[in-house]
Coordinates of C-alpha atoms and ligand atoms in Angstrom, one line a residue:
M186 CA 149.5 35.6 -133.1
H187 CA 149.8 38.2 -136.6
F188 CA 153.4 39.4 -137.1
D189 CA 152.6 42.9 -135.6
T190 CA 151.4 41.5 -132.5
L191 CA 154.3 39.4 -132.1
A192 CA 156.5 42.3 -132.7
I193 CA 155.5 44.5 -130.0
Q194 CA 155.0 41.5 -127.7
A195 CA 158.6 40.2 -128.5
T196 CA 160.0 43.7 -127.6
H197 CA 157.8 44.9 -125.0
Q198 CA 159.4 43.9 -121.4
T199 CA 158.4 46.6 -118.4
D200 CA 161.5 47.0 -116.3
P201 CA 160.7 45.2 -113.0
T202 CA 163.0 47.5 -111.3
T203 CA 161.5 50.7 -112.2
G204 CA 158.5 50.1 -114.3
A205 CA 159.5 51.6 -117.0
V206 CA 157.8 50.7 -120.2
V207 CA 160.8 51.1 -122.6
P208 CA 163.6 49.0 -121.7
P209 CA 166.5 50.7 -120.2
I210 CA 169.8 50.9 -122.2
H211 CA 172.5 48.8 -120.0
L212 CA 175.9 50.8 -121.0
S213 CA 177.7 48.8 -118.3
T214 CA 180.4 46.2 -119.5
K215 CA 180.9 44.2 -116.5
F216 CA 178.6 43.0 -113.7
E217 CA 179.5 42.4 -110.1
R218 CA 179.7 39.1 -108.4
D219 CA 178.2 38.2 -104.8
P220 CA 180.7 39.0 -101.8
E221 CA 179.7 35.5 -100.1
T222 CA 179.4 33.1 -103.0
Y223 CA 181.5 35.0 -105.8
E224 CA 178.5 34.0 -108.2
L225 CA 177.4 36.8 -110.7
V226 CA 174.4 39.0 -108.8
G227 CA 172.3 38.5 -112.0
P228 CA 172.9 36.6 -115.4
Y229 CA 175.3 38.6 -116.8
G230 CA 179.3 38.9 -116.3
Y231 CA 180.8 40.6 -119.2
T232 CA 179.1 42.4 -122.4
R233 CA 181.2 40.9 -125.0
F234 CA 179.6 37.5 -123.9
S235 CA 176.1 38.8 -123.3
N236 CA 174.4 42.2 -122.3
P237 CA 170.7 42.5 -121.6
N238 CA 169.7 44.7 -124.4
R239 CA 171.3 42.1 -127.3
D240 CA 169.9 39.5 -125.3
A241 CA 166.5 41.1 -125.5
F242 CA 167.1 41.8 -129.6
E243 CA 168.3 38.3 -130.4
G244 CA 165.0 36.7 -128.3
A245 CA 162.9 38.9 -130.5
L246 CA 164.4 38.3 -133.8
A247 CA 164.6 34.7 -133.4
T248 CA 160.8 34.8 -132.8
L249 CA 159.9 36.8 -135.4
E250 CA 161.7 34.8 -138.0
G251 CA 160.3 31.7 -136.2
G252 CA 163.8 30.3 -134.9
A253 CA 165.4 29.0 -132.1
V254 CA 168.1 31.2 -131.4
G255 CA 169.1 34.4 -132.4
M256 CA 173.0 35.9 -132.4
A257 CA 173.5 39.7 -132.9
F258 CA 177.1 41.0 -134.6
G259 CA 178.2 44.2 -135.2
S260 CA 177.3 44.3 -139.2
G261 CA 175.9 41.8 -141.9
Q262 CA 179.3 41.3 -143.0
A263 CA 180.2 40.3 -139.4
A264 CA 177.4 37.9 -139.3
T265 CA 178.4 36.4 -142.5
M266 CA 182.1 36.0 -141.3
S267 CA 181.3 34.4 -138.0
L268 CA 179.2 31.9 -140.1
L269 CA 181.8 31.0 -142.5
Q270 CA 184.4 31.0 -139.7
A271 CA 182.3 28.2 -138.0
L272 CA 182.9 25.7 -141.0
R273 CA 186.4 24.4 -141.4
P274 CA 189.1 24.6 -144.1
G275 CA 188.3 21.9 -146.7
D276 CA 184.4 22.7 -146.4
H277 CA 182.8 23.8 -149.5
V278 CA 180.3 26.5 -149.7
V279 CA 177.7 27.2 -152.8
M280 CA 177.4 30.6 -153.3
P281 CA 174.9 32.7 -155.7
R282 CA 176.4 34.5 -158.7
Q283 CA 173.8 37.0 -158.1
C284 CA 173.7 38.5 -154.5
Y285 CA 174.9 41.2 -152.3
F286 CA 178.3 41.6 -153.5
S287 CA 180.5 42.0 -150.4
T288 CA 179.1 38.3 -149.6
P289 CA 181.1 36.5 -151.9
M290 CA 183.9 38.8 -151.8
L291 CA 184.5 38.1 -148.1
L292 CA 184.3 34.2 -149.2
E293 CA 186.7 35.0 -152.1
Q294 CA 189.5 37.2 -150.7
V295 CA 189.3 36.0 -147.0
F296 CA 188.1 32.9 -146.4
H297 CA 189.1 31.1 -149.7
P298 CA 192.7 31.8 -148.9
W299 CA 192.3 30.1 -145.2
G300 CA 191.1 27.0 -146.8
L301 CA 187.1 27.4 -147.8
T302 CA 186.4 26.3 -151.1
Y303 CA 183.4 27.6 -153.0
T304 CA 181.0 27.3 -156.6
R305 CA 179.5 30.4 -157.7
V306 CA 176.1 29.2 -159.3
E307 CA 173.0 30.8 -161.0
M308 CA 170.2 30.0 -158.2
S309 CA 167.2 30.2 -160.3
D310 CA 168.9 26.9 -162.2
V311 CA 168.0 23.9 -160.5
Q312 CA 170.6 21.7 -162.5
A313 CA 173.3 24.0 -161.8
V314 CA 172.6 24.2 -158.2
Q315 CA 172.2 20.4 -158.1
A316 CA 175.5 19.9 -160.0
A317 CA 177.5 22.3 -157.5
I318 CA 176.4 20.9 -154.7
H319 CA 179.7 18.4 -153.7
E320 CA 179.8 15.7 -150.9
N321 CA 181.9 18.2 -148.7
T322 CA 179.2 21.1 -149.4
R323 CA 178.4 22.1 -145.8
L324 CA 176.5 25.2 -146.4
V325 CA 174.3 26.5 -149.4
W326 CA 173.9 30.3 -149.4
V327 CA 170.5 31.8 -150.5
E328 CA 169.4 35.6 -151.2
T329 CA 165.9 36.0 -152.5
P330 CA 164.9 37.9 -154.2
S331 CA 168.6 39.0 -155.1
N332 CA 170.3 41.6 -155.1
P333 CA 170.2 44.1 -157.7
L334 CA 168.0 42.1 -160.0
L335 CA 165.3 40.6 -157.8
T336 CA 165.6 36.9 -159.3
L337 CA 164.1 34.8 -156.5
T338 CA 165.0 31.1 -155.6
D339 CA 162.9 28.8 -154.7
L340 CA 163.7 28.1 -151.1
L341 CA 161.7 24.7 -150.4
L342 CA 163.6 23.0 -153.4
I343 CA 167.0 24.4 -152.4
A344 CA 166.5 23.1 -149.0
Q345 CA 165.5 19.6 -150.4
M346 CA 168.3 19.6 -152.3
A347 CA 171.1 20.7 -149.9
H348 CA 169.6 18.5 -147.0
E349 CA 169.7 15.3 -149.3
A350 CA 173.4 16.1 -149.7
G351 CA 173.8 16.6 -145.8
A352 CA 174.1 20.5 -146.5
L353 CA 172.7 23.5 -144.5
V354 CA 171.0 26.4 -146.2
V355 CA 171.3 30.1 -145.0
A356 CA 168.8 32.8 -146.3
D357 CA 170.3 36.2 -146.4
N358 CA 166.7 37.5 -145.6
T359 CA 168.0 41.4 -145.3
W360 CA 165.5 42.5 -148.5
P361 CA 162.2 40.7 -147.9
T362 CA 162.5 40.9 -143.8
P363 CA 160.5 38.3 -141.7
V364 CA 157.1 40.5 -142.5
L365 CA 157.3 38.9 -146.1
Q366 CA 159.3 36.0 -145.9
R367 CA 160.3 33.4 -143.6
P368 CA 162.9 31.0 -144.8
L369 CA 162.9 28.9 -142.1
D370 CA 159.4 27.7 -142.4
L371 CA 160.4 26.9 -145.9
N372 CA 163.1 24.4 -144.7
C373 CA 165.9 26.4 -144.5
D374 CA 168.3 26.0 -141.5
I375 CA 169.8 29.8 -141.0
V376 CA 168.4 33.1 -141.5
M377 CA 171.4 35.9 -142.3
H378 CA 170.4 39.7 -142.0
S379 CA 172.1 42.9 -142.4
T380 CA 169.9 45.1 -139.5
T381 CA 171.6 47.7 -141.2
K382 CA 168.6 47.9 -143.4
Y383 CA 165.1 47.5 -142.5
I384 CA 165.2 46.0 -138.9
G385 CA 167.2 49.2 -138.1
G386 CA 165.1 51.0 -140.6
H387 CA 166.1 54.5 -140.2
S388 CA 169.7 54.5 -141.7
D389 CA 171.5 55.2 -138.5
V390 CA 172.6 51.6 -137.1
L391 CA 174.9 49.3 -138.6
G392 CA 174.1 45.5 -137.4
G393 CA 173.9 42.0 -138.7
A394 CA 172.1 38.7 -137.1
L395 CA 171.7 35.0 -137.4
V396 CA 168.9 33.3 -136.6
F397 CA 169.3 29.0 -136.4
K398 CA 166.2 27.2 -136.5
D399 CA 167.8 24.3 -134.0
A400 CA 169.3 25.6 -130.9
N401 CA 171.4 22.2 -130.7
N402 CA 172.6 22.9 -134.3
E403 CA 176.2 22.1 -134.1
L404 CA 177.4 25.1 -136.1
A405 CA 174.7 27.2 -134.0
T406 CA 177.2 26.3 -130.7
R407 CA 180.4 27.2 -132.7
V408 CA 179.0 30.3 -134.0
R409 CA 178.1 31.5 -130.5
Q410 CA 181.5 30.9 -129.1
I411 CA 182.9 32.6 -132.3
Q412 CA 180.6 35.4 -131.4
Q413 CA 181.7 35.6 -128.0
L414 CA 185.3 35.1 -128.1
G415 CA 185.8 36.7 -131.6
G416 CA 183.6 39.7 -130.5
A417 CA 182.2 41.4 -133.5
V418 CA 179.3 42.2 -131.5
P419 CA 176.9 45.4 -131.6
S420 CA 176.8 48.1 -128.5
P421 CA 173.9 47.9 -126.5
F422 CA 172.9 51.3 -127.9
D423 CA 172.7 49.6 -131.2
C424 CA 170.8 46.7 -129.9
W425 CA 168.3 48.9 -128.2
L426 CA 168.0 50.9 -131.4
L427 CA 167.0 47.2 -133.3
S428 CA 164.7 46.2 -130.9
R429 CA 162.7 49.6 -131.6
G430 CA 163.2 49.1 -135.3
L431 CA 161.4 45.8 -134.7
R432 CA 158.2 47.3 -133.3
T433 CA 157.5 49.3 -136.5
L434 CA 158.9 46.9 -138.9
G435 CA 155.3 45.6 -140.3
V436 CA 154.0 48.9 -140.8
R437 CA 157.3 50.3 -142.4
V438 CA 157.2 47.8 -144.8
R439 CA 154.0 47.3 -145.8
A440 CA 153.5 50.9 -146.5
Q441 CA 156.9 51.2 -148.4
Q442 CA 155.9 48.0 -150.4
A443 CA 152.6 49.5 -151.4
T444 CA 154.4 52.6 -152.8
A445 CA 156.9 50.7 -154.3
Q446 CA 154.0 48.8 -156.5
A447 CA 152.8 52.2 -157.5
I448 CA 156.0 52.7 -158.8
A449 CA 156.9 49.7 -160.5
E450 CA 153.3 50.0 -162.2
F451 CA 154.4 53.4 -163.2
L452 CA 157.7 52.9 -164.5
E453 CA 156.3 49.9 -166.6
G454 CA 154.6 52.3 -168.5
H455 CA 156.5 54.7 -169.4
S456 CA 158.3 55.3 -172.7
R457 CA 161.8 55.9 -171.5
V458 CA 161.9 52.6 -169.3
E459 CA 163.1 49.6 -171.0
R460 CA 162.6 47.2 -168.3
V461 CA 161.1 47.1 -164.4
Y462 CA 162.7 44.1 -162.1
Y463 CA 159.9 44.2 -159.7
P464 CA 158.2 40.6 -158.6
G465 CA 155.0 42.5 -157.9
L466 CA 154.7 42.9 -161.5
D467 CA 153.0 40.2 -164.2
S468 CA 156.2 40.8 -166.2
H469 CA 158.8 39.3 -163.4
P470 CA 159.0 36.0 -164.8
Q471 CA 159.4 34.4 -161.6
R472 CA 156.2 36.1 -160.5
A473 CA 154.3 32.7 -159.3
L474 CA 157.2 31.6 -157.1
A475 CA 156.7 35.2 -155.3
K476 CA 153.7 34.6 -154.7
Q477 CA 154.2 31.0 -153.2
Q478 CA 156.8 31.7 -150.7
M479 CA 156.7 35.6 -150.1
N480 CA 153.6 37.5 -148.3
G481 CA 154.6 40.6 -150.9
P482 CA 157.0 41.6 -153.0
G483 CA 158.9 44.0 -151.1
A484 CA 160.0 48.1 -151.2
M485 CA 162.8 47.1 -153.4
L486 CA 163.3 47.4 -157.3
S487 CA 165.4 48.0 -160.4
F488 CA 164.9 49.2 -163.7
D489 CA 166.6 49.9 -166.9
V490 CA 166.5 53.3 -168.5
K491 CA 166.3 53.4 -172.2
G492 CA 169.6 54.1 -173.7
E493 CA 173.4 53.9 -172.0
A494 CA 174.8 54.1 -168.6
E495 CA 174.9 58.1 -169.3
D496 CA 171.1 58.0 -169.5
A497 CA 170.6 56.1 -166.1
L498 CA 173.2 58.8 -164.6
R499 CA 170.7 61.7 -165.9
V500 CA 167.8 60.5 -164.7
C501 CA 169.5 59.6 -161.5
G502 CA 170.9 63.4 -161.3
N503 CA 167.6 64.8 -162.1
L504 CA 165.7 63.2 -159.1
K505 CA 164.9 65.5 -156.4
L506 CA 163.3 63.8 -153.9
F507 CA 165.3 60.6 -153.8
T508 CA 168.9 60.4 -152.3
R509 CA 171.6 59.4 -154.1
A510 CA 173.2 56.9 -151.8
T511 CA 173.9 53.2 -151.6
S512 CA 172.0 50.9 -148.9
L513 CA 168.3 50.4 -148.2
G514 CA 165.5 50.0 -146.1
G515 CA 165.8 53.6 -144.3
T516 CA 162.7 55.9 -144.4
E517 CA 163.9 58.0 -147.3
S518 CA 164.0 56.9 -150.7
L519 CA 167.3 56.1 -152.1
I520 CA 168.4 55.7 -155.9
E521 CA 171.4 54.2 -157.0
H522 CA 173.9 53.1 -159.9
R523 CA 174.9 50.0 -158.8
P524 CA 177.2 49.3 -162.0
T525 CA 179.4 52.4 -160.3
I526 CA 179.3 50.7 -156.9
E527 CA 180.2 47.1 -157.7
G528 CA 182.5 47.8 -160.4
I529 CA 183.3 45.4 -163.5
H530 CA 182.1 42.2 -161.7
T531 CA 178.7 43.7 -161.6
M532 CA 175.5 41.6 -162.9
A533 CA 173.5 45.0 -163.3
P534 CA 173.2 46.4 -166.7
P535 CA 175.3 49.3 -167.5
N536 CA 171.5 51.5 -167.9
S537 CA 170.1 50.1 -164.7
L538 CA 169.2 52.0 -161.4
R539 CA 168.5 50.2 -158.1
M540 CA 165.5 52.2 -156.1
S541 CA 164.9 51.8 -152.0
V542 CA 161.4 53.2 -151.5
G543 CA 160.8 54.7 -148.6
L544 CA 157.8 56.2 -146.6
E545 CA 157.3 59.6 -148.8
H546 CA 154.0 59.6 -150.5
A547 CA 153.6 57.8 -153.6
E548 CA 152.2 60.4 -155.8
D549 CA 155.4 62.8 -155.0
L550 CA 157.7 59.8 -155.8
I551 CA 156.2 59.2 -159.1
A552 CA 155.9 63.1 -159.9
D553 CA 159.6 63.3 -159.2
L554 CA 160.5 60.2 -161.5
D555 CA 158.4 61.6 -164.0
Q556 CA 160.0 64.7 -164.3
A557 CA 163.7 63.2 -163.9
L558 CA 162.7 60.8 -167.2
K559 CA 161.7 63.9 -169.1
Y560 CA 165.1 65.3 -169.6
G561 CA 165.8 66.2 -173.5
R562 CA 168.1 64.1 -175.6
Ligands
PLP1184 C1 174.0 45.4 -146.8 C2 173.7 43.9 -146.8 C3 174.4 42.8 -146.5 C4 175.5 43.6 -145.5 O1 175.3 44.2 -144.6 P1 176.3 45.3 -143.7 O2 175.5 45.4 -142.4 O3 176.5 46.4 -144.9 O4 177.5 44.5 -143.3 C5 174.4 41.7 -146.7 N1 173.3 41.3 -147.2 C6 172.5 42.3 -148.0 C7 171.3 41.7 -149.0 C8 172.8 43.3 -148.0 O5 171.5 44.4 -148.7

């Protein structure tokens, strides 16, 4: 089946008791036991452990990623935290130098004091990755395309290197989504999502998820314990919204991607733009890898405005259709100055802007960018 068909099939269950075509939201935190046997009446007991809406979302996402088991969390960071917590003090993690900046921050500030060791590495440098993998390496973290400069990592190659050393590979698949990239098909072991982004898709729900390729994975069992006992779980309503998001994920991402491609081409030809970072352009140094491991370049892009930080901020301030806000993956186009958000440790040039392309018409967005770039100097 194609992704779009699978997305509808995986999220559509007619309610057997009422015939409701859209699944009901089960807000109940507790479920009753039988008076005779004291067995639970249904498969559920207490919502921290599991809940019909969470089960449905976890199953649907696992299907769409081609994995065996899915686990949903209260945020992307809660998913990352639960995975890192499943390691043991003394274990080593390989972490990209360039990725969503709170991921290494969590490792450095919370899990390093707790006993995890780590090496930050440029993931596109194969030799550097090889050198960073030690015998106590349990996990190699990958984020491709990376935030904020859209550098790609060769998933097949990294998975091979990690497996040779007995380590697992986790891919943060938040940006491409399973519509454009399925890391488990490329030999990765775990997929991580901030479902806050494209999967929720409407900037109104915070969430995270992990999908494991193998249900019998020891780490998967441990993470499930941490999810159920630690309790960093999403509410039933959040899970219901996320399942709804999955139904339109394919059409949204493809429409946003088509507009992003048009914008990237427009920006690349603009005299006030120094550089565009987008794997859908021939100028992207890893265009071939993008074609090989992705179904499309996605709807995120960054670009450098000619000049200094103040020039980039001026363009940002002149835009009328783009919302100046952090995050990504919603229906509204967003623009942000990542160096301001990330602070002194940022990898983003001071004159760069990052864009999450929404569902507005491409011509309107391009006209807005054109007027914003035309300020007098
Ligand atoms: C937003 C984001 C995260 C963190 O997710 P939250 O839902 O904000 O906790 C992790 N990775 C990437 C790539 C993200 O964009």
